[in-house]
Amino acid sequence: MKTERRMKTERQTLAYIRILLSAVLLLGGCSQGDTLVPVEATLHIGGAALGVETSVTRAGEPKELTNATDAIGVFLKGDANYAAFSNTQYTYGTPYWQPESGLQLILGKKMAELSAYYPYTEGGSAAVKLTSQAYAAGKEFYYLPFKASYMTSSVTLNLRRAYSLIRFSFIKGEKDTPDAGDAAYGGPANITEFKFKATIRESGTLDLFAGTVSGALTSKEFAITEAFTPGSSTAPVTKDYLIVPASFSGNLEFSATVDMKEMKGKVSAAGLCGTTNTAFVESTLYEIKVYVRPTGLEVQTMKVKDWEVTDLPDDLENK
């Protein structure tokens, strides 16, 4: 026969069990998205740098943006979970970059699709026009699609180049350089005109979220009419061109007027880009070494990921 005290104890035990079960169920509900735990966080950008994924651009490290006037634009793609944010300006600050007018981009449990770009421009769009052209530091464009949620709201961004780059490195021929038997060029090697043509994407539209470029291919010719003289094998004179990424086929043909004599050369798509992917790929340098020889132009090619090989000056020039 149970005593009254024992029955009371059992009733208290059952009550405690019911409370514990209720707490477990409540916590389980929270894990499914209810309101008892925080499910929102502000996007914090702890740092931004200009590089290519993990490739290097400044003495072994990406070029970090640390000037007070440095600014990037951030887009958030609208979907069922998020309202779109368009071209929100973030300016360099510590410990975090600061959004314009204190505007905060709030992230929830679902992954948000975002993209950042540099340099910031007022009225910037998530569809960016790219144009193949002679290189100028102010024409470079960097971007990075990324994802974030309240669990991954603090990010460091390493933006990548949107363009490819073709570099012509002009070298006055030297004896036995780079190979034994190579002939030296005896004249002054004054180049009064240089031009090249290829079937490329003259202009295209970059989707900042997808990282893809669209636009038609067309035959395009570039020309330099300012006179210059080739350099040496250790210090060549370079002429650079920003190229909109695209597939590439056929040949890149070029000519130079050297000491009043026209010399011609060409490079095949496979010779310039390789056989596995005949395309101009973003953030990739395609170098064409042009040796001026007594009998004409001799060509060597190479391809490297990213195109700074020495320290960059502050204006990003790669000359």
PDB file of N, CA and C in Angstrom, residues 205-274:
ATOM      1  N   THR A 205      28.625  41.290 -71.515  1.00  0.00           N
ATOM      2  CA  THR A 205      27.943  41.624 -70.272  1.00  0.00           C
ATOM      3  C   THR A 205      28.242  40.562 -69.234  1.00  0.00           C
ATOM      4  N   LEU A 206      28.802  41.004 -68.108  1.00  0.00           N
ATOM      5  CA  LEU A 206      29.152  40.116 -67.008  1.00  0.00           C
ATOM      6  C   LEU A 206      28.005  40.055 -66.019  1.00  0.00           C
ATOM      7  N   ASP A 207      27.548  38.849 -65.686  1.00  0.00           N
ATOM      8  CA  ASP A 207      26.555  38.626 -64.638  1.00  0.00           C
ATOM      9  C   ASP A 207      27.306  38.489 -63.320  1.00  0.00           C
ATOM     10  N   LEU A 208      27.144  39.455 -62.424  1.00  0.00           N
ATOM     11  CA  LEU A 208      27.916  39.454 -61.185  1.00  0.00           C
ATOM     12  C   LEU A 208      27.596  38.268 -60.290  1.00  0.00           C
ATOM     13  N   PHE A 209      26.398  37.722 -60.359  1.00  0.00           N
ATOM     14  CA  PHE A 209      26.033  36.588 -59.518  1.00  0.00           C
ATOM     15  C   PHE A 209      26.525  35.271 -60.104  1.00  0.00           C
ATOM     16  N   ALA A 210      26.359  35.086 -61.416  1.00  0.00           N
ATOM     17  CA  ALA A 210      26.728  33.816 -62.053  1.00  0.00           C
ATOM     18  C   ALA A 210      28.201  33.777 -62.438  1.00  0.00           C
ATOM     19  N   GLY A 211      28.820  34.944 -62.613  1.00  0.00           N
ATOM     20  CA  GLY A 211      30.211  34.972 -63.049  1.00  0.00           C
ATOM     21  C   GLY A 211      30.383  34.595 -64.504  1.00  0.00           C
ATOM     22  N   THR A 212      29.332  34.739 -65.301  1.00  0.00           N
ATOM     23  CA  THR A 212      29.385  34.399 -66.722  1.00  0.00           C
ATOM     24  C   THR A 212      29.326  35.666 -67.567  1.00  0.00           C
ATOM     25  N   VAL A 213      29.875  35.561 -68.783  1.00  0.00           N
ATOM     26  CA  VAL A 213      29.893  36.701 -69.697  1.00  0.00           C
ATOM     27  C   VAL A 213      29.184  36.308 -70.986  1.00  0.00           C
ATOM     28  N   SER A 214      28.327  37.166 -71.473  1.00  0.00           N
ATOM     29  CA  SER A 214      27.627  36.936 -72.739  1.00  0.00           C
ATOM     30  C   SER A 214      27.988  38.041 -73.723  1.00  0.00           C
ATOM     31  N   GLY A 215      27.819  37.746 -75.000  1.00  0.00           N
ATOM     32  CA  GLY A 215      28.145  38.724 -76.030  1.00  0.00           C
ATOM     33  C   GLY A 215      28.704  38.042 -77.257  1.00  0.00           C
ATOM     34  N   ALA A 216      28.477  38.639 -78.410  1.00  0.00           N
ATOM     35  CA  ALA A 216      28.880  38.034 -79.679  1.00  0.00           C
ATOM     36  C   ALA A 216      30.379  38.165 -79.911  1.00  0.00           C
ATOM     37  N   LEU A 217      30.913  37.227 -80.699  1.00  0.00           N
ATOM     38  CA  LEU A 217      32.311  37.285 -81.125  1.00  0.00           C
ATOM     39  C   LEU A 217      32.394  38.044 -82.444  1.00  0.00           C
ATOM     40  N   THR A 218      33.473  38.805 -82.598  1.00  0.00           N
ATOM     41  CA  THR A 218      33.655  39.570 -83.823  1.00  0.00           C
ATOM     42  C   THR A 218      35.137  39.732 -84.104  1.00  0.00           C
ATOM     43  N   SER A 219      35.480  39.957 -85.355  1.00  0.00           N
ATOM     44  CA  SER A 219      36.876  40.197 -85.715  1.00  0.00           C
ATOM     45  C   SER A 219      37.227  41.632 -85.316  1.00  0.00           C
ATOM     46  N   LYS A 220      38.275  41.779 -84.543  1.00  0.00           N
ATOM     47  CA  LYS A 220      38.652  43.080 -84.003  1.00  0.00           C
ATOM     48  C   LYS A 220      40.125  43.328 -84.263  1.00  0.00           C
ATOM     49  N   GLU A 221      40.454  44.565 -84.676  1.00  0.00           N
ATOM     50  CA  GLU A 221      41.847  44.954 -84.879  1.00  0.00           C
ATOM     51  C   GLU A 221      42.212  46.091 -83.936  1.00  0.00           C
ATOM     52  N   PHE A 222      43.395  45.984 -83.347  1.00  0.00           N
ATOM     53  CA  PHE A 222      43.953  47.042 -82.505  1.00  0.00           C
ATOM     54  C   PHE A 222      45.213  47.556 -83.179  1.00  0.00           C
ATOM     55  N   ALA A 223      45.523  48.833 -82.990  1.00  0.00           N
ATOM     56  CA  ALA A 223      46.705  49.408 -83.623  1.00  0.00           C
ATOM     57  C   ALA A 223      47.396  50.381 -82.679  1.00  0.00           C
ATOM     58  N   ILE A 224      48.724  50.405 -82.763  1.00  0.00           N
ATOM     59  CA  ILE A 224      49.555  51.384 -82.049  1.00  0.00           C
ATOM     60  C   ILE A 224      50.334  52.150 -83.106  1.00  0.00           C
ATOM     61  N   THR A 225      50.182  53.470 -83.128  1.00  0.00           N
ATOM     62  CA  THR A 225      50.872  54.276 -84.129  1.00  0.00           C
ATOM     63  C   THR A 225      51.989  55.118 -83.523  1.00  0.00           C
ATOM     64  N   GLU A 226      52.099  55.116 -82.178  1.00  0.00           N
ATOM     65  CA  GLU A 226      53.211  55.820 -81.542  1.00  0.00           C
ATOM     66  C   GLU A 226      54.473  54.961 -81.631  1.00  0.00           C
ATOM     67  N   ALA A 227      55.558  55.560 -82.046  1.00  0.00           N
ATOM     68  CA  ALA A 227      56.802  54.815 -82.228  1.00  0.00           C
ATOM     69  C   ALA A 227      57.379  54.367 -80.890  1.00  0.00           C
ATOM     70  N   PHE A 228      57.995  53.200 -80.894  1.00  0.00           N
ATOM     71  CA  PHE A 228      58.681  52.698 -79.706  1.00  0.00           C
ATOM     72  C   PHE A 228      59.792  51.757 -80.139  1.00  0.00           C
ATOM     73  N   THR A 229      60.662  51.440 -79.215  1.00  0.00           N
ATOM     74  CA  THR A 229      61.800  50.557 -79.473  1.00  0.00           C
ATOM     75  C   THR A 229      61.724  49.353 -78.557  1.00  0.00           C
ATOM     76  N   PRO A 230      61.946  48.147 -79.070  1.00  0.00           N
ATOM     77  CA  PRO A 230      61.906  46.956 -78.213  1.00  0.00           C
ATOM     78  C   PRO A 230      62.951  47.024 -77.110  1.00  0.00           C
ATOM     79  N   GLY A 231      62.684  46.285 -76.041  1.00  0.00           N
ATOM     80  CA  GLY A 231      63.630  46.209 -74.944  1.00  0.00           C
ATOM     81  C   GLY A 231      64.539  44.996 -75.086  1.00  0.00           C
ATOM     82  N   SER A 232      65.087  44.576 -73.965  1.00  0.00           N
ATOM     83  CA  SER A 232      65.978  43.418 -73.941  1.00  0.00           C
ATOM     84  C   SER A 232      65.208  42.200 -73.440  1.00  0.00           C
ATOM     85  N   SER A 233      65.875  41.050 -73.441  1.00  0.00           N
ATOM     86  CA  SER A 233      65.220  39.830 -72.968  1.00  0.00           C
ATOM     87  C   SER A 233      64.915  39.905 -71.474  1.00  0.00           C
ATOM     88  N   THR A 234      65.691  40.693 -70.736  1.00  0.00           N
ATOM     89  CA  THR A 234      65.441  40.832 -69.298  1.00  0.00           C
ATOM     90  C   THR A 234      64.541  42.020 -68.967  1.00  0.00           C
ATOM     91  N   ALA A 235      64.406  42.947 -69.910  1.00  0.00           N
ATOM     92  CA  ALA A 235      63.542  44.114 -69.678  1.00  0.00           C
ATOM     93  C   ALA A 235      62.814  44.464 -70.970  1.00  0.00           C
ATOM     94  N   PRO A 236      61.872  43.628 -71.385  1.00  0.00           N
ATOM     95  CA  PRO A 236      61.156  43.896 -72.634  1.00  0.00           C
ATOM     96  C   PRO A 236      60.224  45.099 -72.507  1.00  0.00           C
ATOM     97  N   VAL A 237      59.874  45.691 -73.632  1.00  0.00           N
ATOM     98  CA  VAL A 237      58.853  46.728 -73.684  1.00  0.00           C
ATOM     99  C   VAL A 237      57.510  46.035 -73.900  1.00  0.00           C
ATOM    100  N   THR A 238      56.543  46.336 -73.057  1.00  0.00           N
ATOM    101  CA  THR A 238      55.271  45.607 -73.110  1.00  0.00           C
ATOM    102  C   THR A 238      54.119  46.505 -73.562  1.00  0.00           C
ATOM    103  N   LYS A 239      53.194  45.898 -74.272  1.00  0.00           N
ATOM    104  CA  LYS A 239      51.945  46.533 -74.681  1.00  0.00           C
ATOM    105  C   LYS A 239      50.815  45.597 -74.260  1.00  0.00           C
ATOM    106  N   ASP A 240      49.919  46.091 -73.421  1.00  0.00           N
ATOM    107  CA  ASP A 240      48.897  45.251 -72.796  1.00  0.00           C
ATOM    108  C   ASP A 240      47.493  45.597 -73.281  1.00  0.00           C
ATOM    109  N   TYR A 241      46.635  44.564 -73.323  1.00  0.00           N
ATOM    110  CA  TYR A 241      45.255  44.742 -73.762  1.00  0.00           C
ATOM    111  C   TYR A 241      44.322  43.946 -72.859  1.00  0.00           C
ATOM    112  N   LEU A 242      43.305  44.625 -72.341  1.00  0.00           N
ATOM    113  CA  LEU A 242      42.250  43.946 -71.593  1.00  0.00           C
ATOM    114  C   LEU A 242      41.320  43.280 -72.590  1.00  0.00           C
ATOM    115  N   ILE A 243      41.029  41.997 -72.366  1.00  0.00           N
ATOM    116  CA  ILE A 243      40.215  41.221 -73.292  1.00  0.00           C
ATOM    117  C   ILE A 243      39.019  40.634 -72.543  1.00  0.00           C
ATOM    118  N   VAL A 244      37.839  40.797 -73.105  1.00  0.00           N
ATOM    119  CA  VAL A 244      36.637  40.220 -72.513  1.00  0.00           C
ATOM    120  C   VAL A 244      36.707  38.699 -72.640  1.00  0.00           C
ATOM    121  N   PRO A 245      36.532  37.959 -71.546  1.00  0.00           N
ATOM    122  CA  PRO A 245      36.613  36.493 -71.617  1.00  0.00           C
ATOM    123  C   PRO A 245      35.654  35.908 -72.658  1.00  0.00           C
ATOM    124  N   ALA A 246      36.152  34.915 -73.390  1.00  0.00           N
ATOM    125  CA  ALA A 246      35.352  34.263 -74.429  1.00  0.00           C
ATOM    126  C   ALA A 246      36.147  33.105 -74.994  1.00  0.00           C
ATOM    127  N   SER A 247      35.463  32.236 -75.712  1.00  0.00           N
ATOM    128  CA  SER A 247      36.161  31.180 -76.439  1.00  0.00           C
ATOM    129  C   SER A 247      36.990  31.819 -77.553  1.00  0.00           C
ATOM    130  N   PHE A 248      38.031  31.126 -77.981  1.00  0.00           N
ATOM    131  CA  PHE A 248      38.922  31.675 -78.998  1.00  0.00           C
ATOM    132  C   PHE A 248      39.313  30.564 -79.950  1.00  0.00           C
ATOM    133  N   SER A 249      39.215  30.853 -81.222  1.00  0.00           N
ATOM    134  CA  SER A 249      39.623  29.881 -82.247  1.00  0.00           C
ATOM    135  C   SER A 249      40.330  30.633 -83.363  1.00  0.00           C
ATOM    136  N   GLY A 250      40.956  29.874 -84.237  1.00  0.00           N
ATOM    137  CA  GLY A 250      41.677  30.501 -85.337  1.00  0.00           C
ATOM    138  C   GLY A 250      43.030  31.013 -84.879  1.00  0.00           C
ATOM    139  N   ASN A 251      43.448  32.135 -85.449  1.00  0.00           N
ATOM    140  CA  ASN A 251      44.757  32.693 -85.156  1.00  0.00           C
ATOM    141  C   ASN A 251      44.658  34.136 -84.674  1.00  0.00           C
ATOM    142  N   LEU A 252      45.634  34.532 -83.912  1.00  0.00           N
ATOM    143  CA  LEU A 252      45.855  35.946 -83.612  1.00  0.00           C
ATOM    144  C   LEU A 252      46.988  36.383 -84.529  1.00  0.00           C
ATOM    145  N   GLU A 253      46.704  37.309 -85.422  1.00  0.00           N
ATOM    146  CA  GLU A 253      47.677  37.755 -86.410  1.00  0.00           C
ATOM    147  C   GLU A 253      48.151  39.159 -86.054  1.00  0.00           C
ATOM    148  N   PHE A 254      49.419  39.432 -86.272  1.00  0.00           N
ATOM    149  CA  PHE A 254      49.943  40.757 -85.961  1.00  0.00           C
ATOM    150  C   PHE A 254      51.037  41.138 -86.947  1.00  0.00           C
ATOM    151  N   SER A 255      51.301  42.437 -86.990  1.00  0.00           N
ATOM    152  CA  SER A 255      52.369  42.946 -87.856  1.00  0.00           C
ATOM    153  C   SER A 255      53.013  44.152 -87.199  1.00  0.00           C
ATOM    154  N   ALA A 256      54.273  44.381 -87.539  1.00  0.00           N
ATOM    155  CA  ALA A 256      55.009  45.521 -87.006  1.00  0.00           C
ATOM    156  C   ALA A 256      55.862  46.115 -88.115  1.00  0.00           C
ATOM    157  N   THR A 257      55.902  47.433 -88.156  1.00  0.00           N
ATOM    158  CA  THR A 257      56.796  48.111 -89.097  1.00  0.00           C
ATOM    159  C   THR A 257      58.082  48.431 -88.350  1.00  0.00           C
ATOM    160  N   VAL A 258      59.144  47.688 -88.669  1.00  0.00           N
ATOM    161  CA  VAL A 258      60.426  47.781 -87.969  1.00  0.00           C
ATOM    162  C   VAL A 258      61.465  48.360 -88.914  1.00  0.00           C
ATOM    163  N   ASP A 259      62.002  49.520 -88.567  1.00  0.00           N
ATOM    164  CA  ASP A 259      62.994  50.195 -89.421  1.00  0.00           C
ATOM    165  C   ASP A 259      62.491  50.282 -90.863  1.00  0.00           C
ATOM    166  N   MET A 260      61.216  50.696 -90.974  1.00  0.00           N
ATOM    167  CA  MET A 260      60.546  50.918 -92.264  1.00  0.00           C
ATOM    168  C   MET A 260      60.235  49.619 -93.019  1.00  0.00           C
ATOM    169  N   LYS A 261      60.403  48.489 -92.378  1.00  0.00           N
ATOM    170  CA  LYS A 261      60.106  47.209 -93.020  1.00  0.00           C
ATOM    171  C   LYS A 261      58.972  46.514 -92.271  1.00  0.00           C
ATOM    172  N   GLU A 262      57.968  46.048 -93.003  1.00  0.00           N
ATOM    173  CA  GLU A 262      56.846  45.356 -92.373  1.00  0.00           C
ATOM    174  C   GLU A 262      57.224  43.904 -92.087  1.00  0.00           C
ATOM    175  N   MET A 263      56.987  43.501 -90.851  1.00  0.00           N
ATOM    176  CA  MET A 263      57.202  42.115 -90.433  1.00  0.00           C
ATOM    177  C   MET A 263      55.899  41.580 -89.863  1.00  0.00           C
ATOM    178  N   LYS A 264      55.615  40.303 -90.124  1.00  0.00           N
ATOM    179  CA  LYS A 264      54.348  39.724 -89.689  1.00  0.00           C
ATOM    180  C   LYS A 264      54.572  38.474 -88.854  1.00  0.00           C
ATOM    181  N   GLY A 265      53.548  38.146 -88.065  1.00  0.00           N
ATOM    182  CA  GLY A 265      53.577  36.933 -87.266  1.00  0.00           C
ATOM    183  C   GLY A 265      52.165  36.519 -86.889  1.00  0.00           C
ATOM    184  N   LYS A 266      52.013  35.328 -86.376  1.00  0.00           N
ATOM    185  CA  LYS A 266      50.709  34.869 -85.915  1.00  0.00           C
ATOM    186  C   LYS A 266      50.879  33.792 -84.857  1.00  0.00           C
ATOM    187  N   VAL A 267      49.840  33.639 -84.051  1.00  0.00           N
ATOM    188  CA  VAL A 267      49.814  32.632 -82.993  1.00  0.00           C
ATOM    189  C   VAL A 267      48.460  31.936 -83.062  1.00  0.00           C
ATOM    190  N   SER A 268      48.461  30.611 -83.014  1.00  0.00           N
ATOM    191  CA  SER A 268      47.204  29.879 -83.048  1.00  0.00           C
ATOM    192  C   SER A 268      46.526  29.912 -81.683  1.00  0.00           C
ATOM    193  N   ALA A 269      45.225  29.616 -81.668  1.00  0.00           N
ATOM    194  CA  ALA A 269      44.482  29.584 -80.402  1.00  0.00           C
ATOM    195  C   ALA A 269      45.093  28.576 -79.446  1.00  0.00           C
ATOM    196  N   ALA A 270      45.441  27.396 -79.968  1.00  0.00           N
ATOM    197  CA  ALA A 270      46.038  26.364 -79.112  1.00  0.00           C
ATOM    198  C   ALA A 270      47.417  26.784 -78.631  1.00  0.00           C
ATOM    199  N   GLY A 271      48.175  27.476 -79.489  1.00  0.00           N
ATOM    200  CA  GLY A 271      49.500  27.911 -79.092  1.00  0.00           C
ATOM    201  C   GLY A 271      49.463  28.973 -78.006  1.00  0.00           C
ATOM    202  N   LEU A 272      48.414  29.795 -78.013  1.00  0.00           N
ATOM    203  CA  LEU A 272      48.307  30.864 -77.035  1.00  0.00           C
ATOM    204  C   LEU A 272      47.594  30.427 -75.766  1.00  0.00           C
ATOM    205  N   CYS A 273      46.502  29.674 -75.917  1.00  0.00           N
ATOM    206  CA  CYS A 273      45.646  29.331 -74.773  1.00  0.00           C
ATOM    207  C   CYS A 273      45.860  27.907 -74.265  1.00  0.00           C
ATOM    208  N   GLY A 274      46.543  27.065 -75.039  1.00  0.00           N
ATOM    209  CA  GLY A 274      46.659  25.662 -74.670  1.00  0.00           C
ATOM    210  C   GLY A 274      45.586  24.847 -75.350  1.00  0.00           C
TER     211      GLY A 274
END
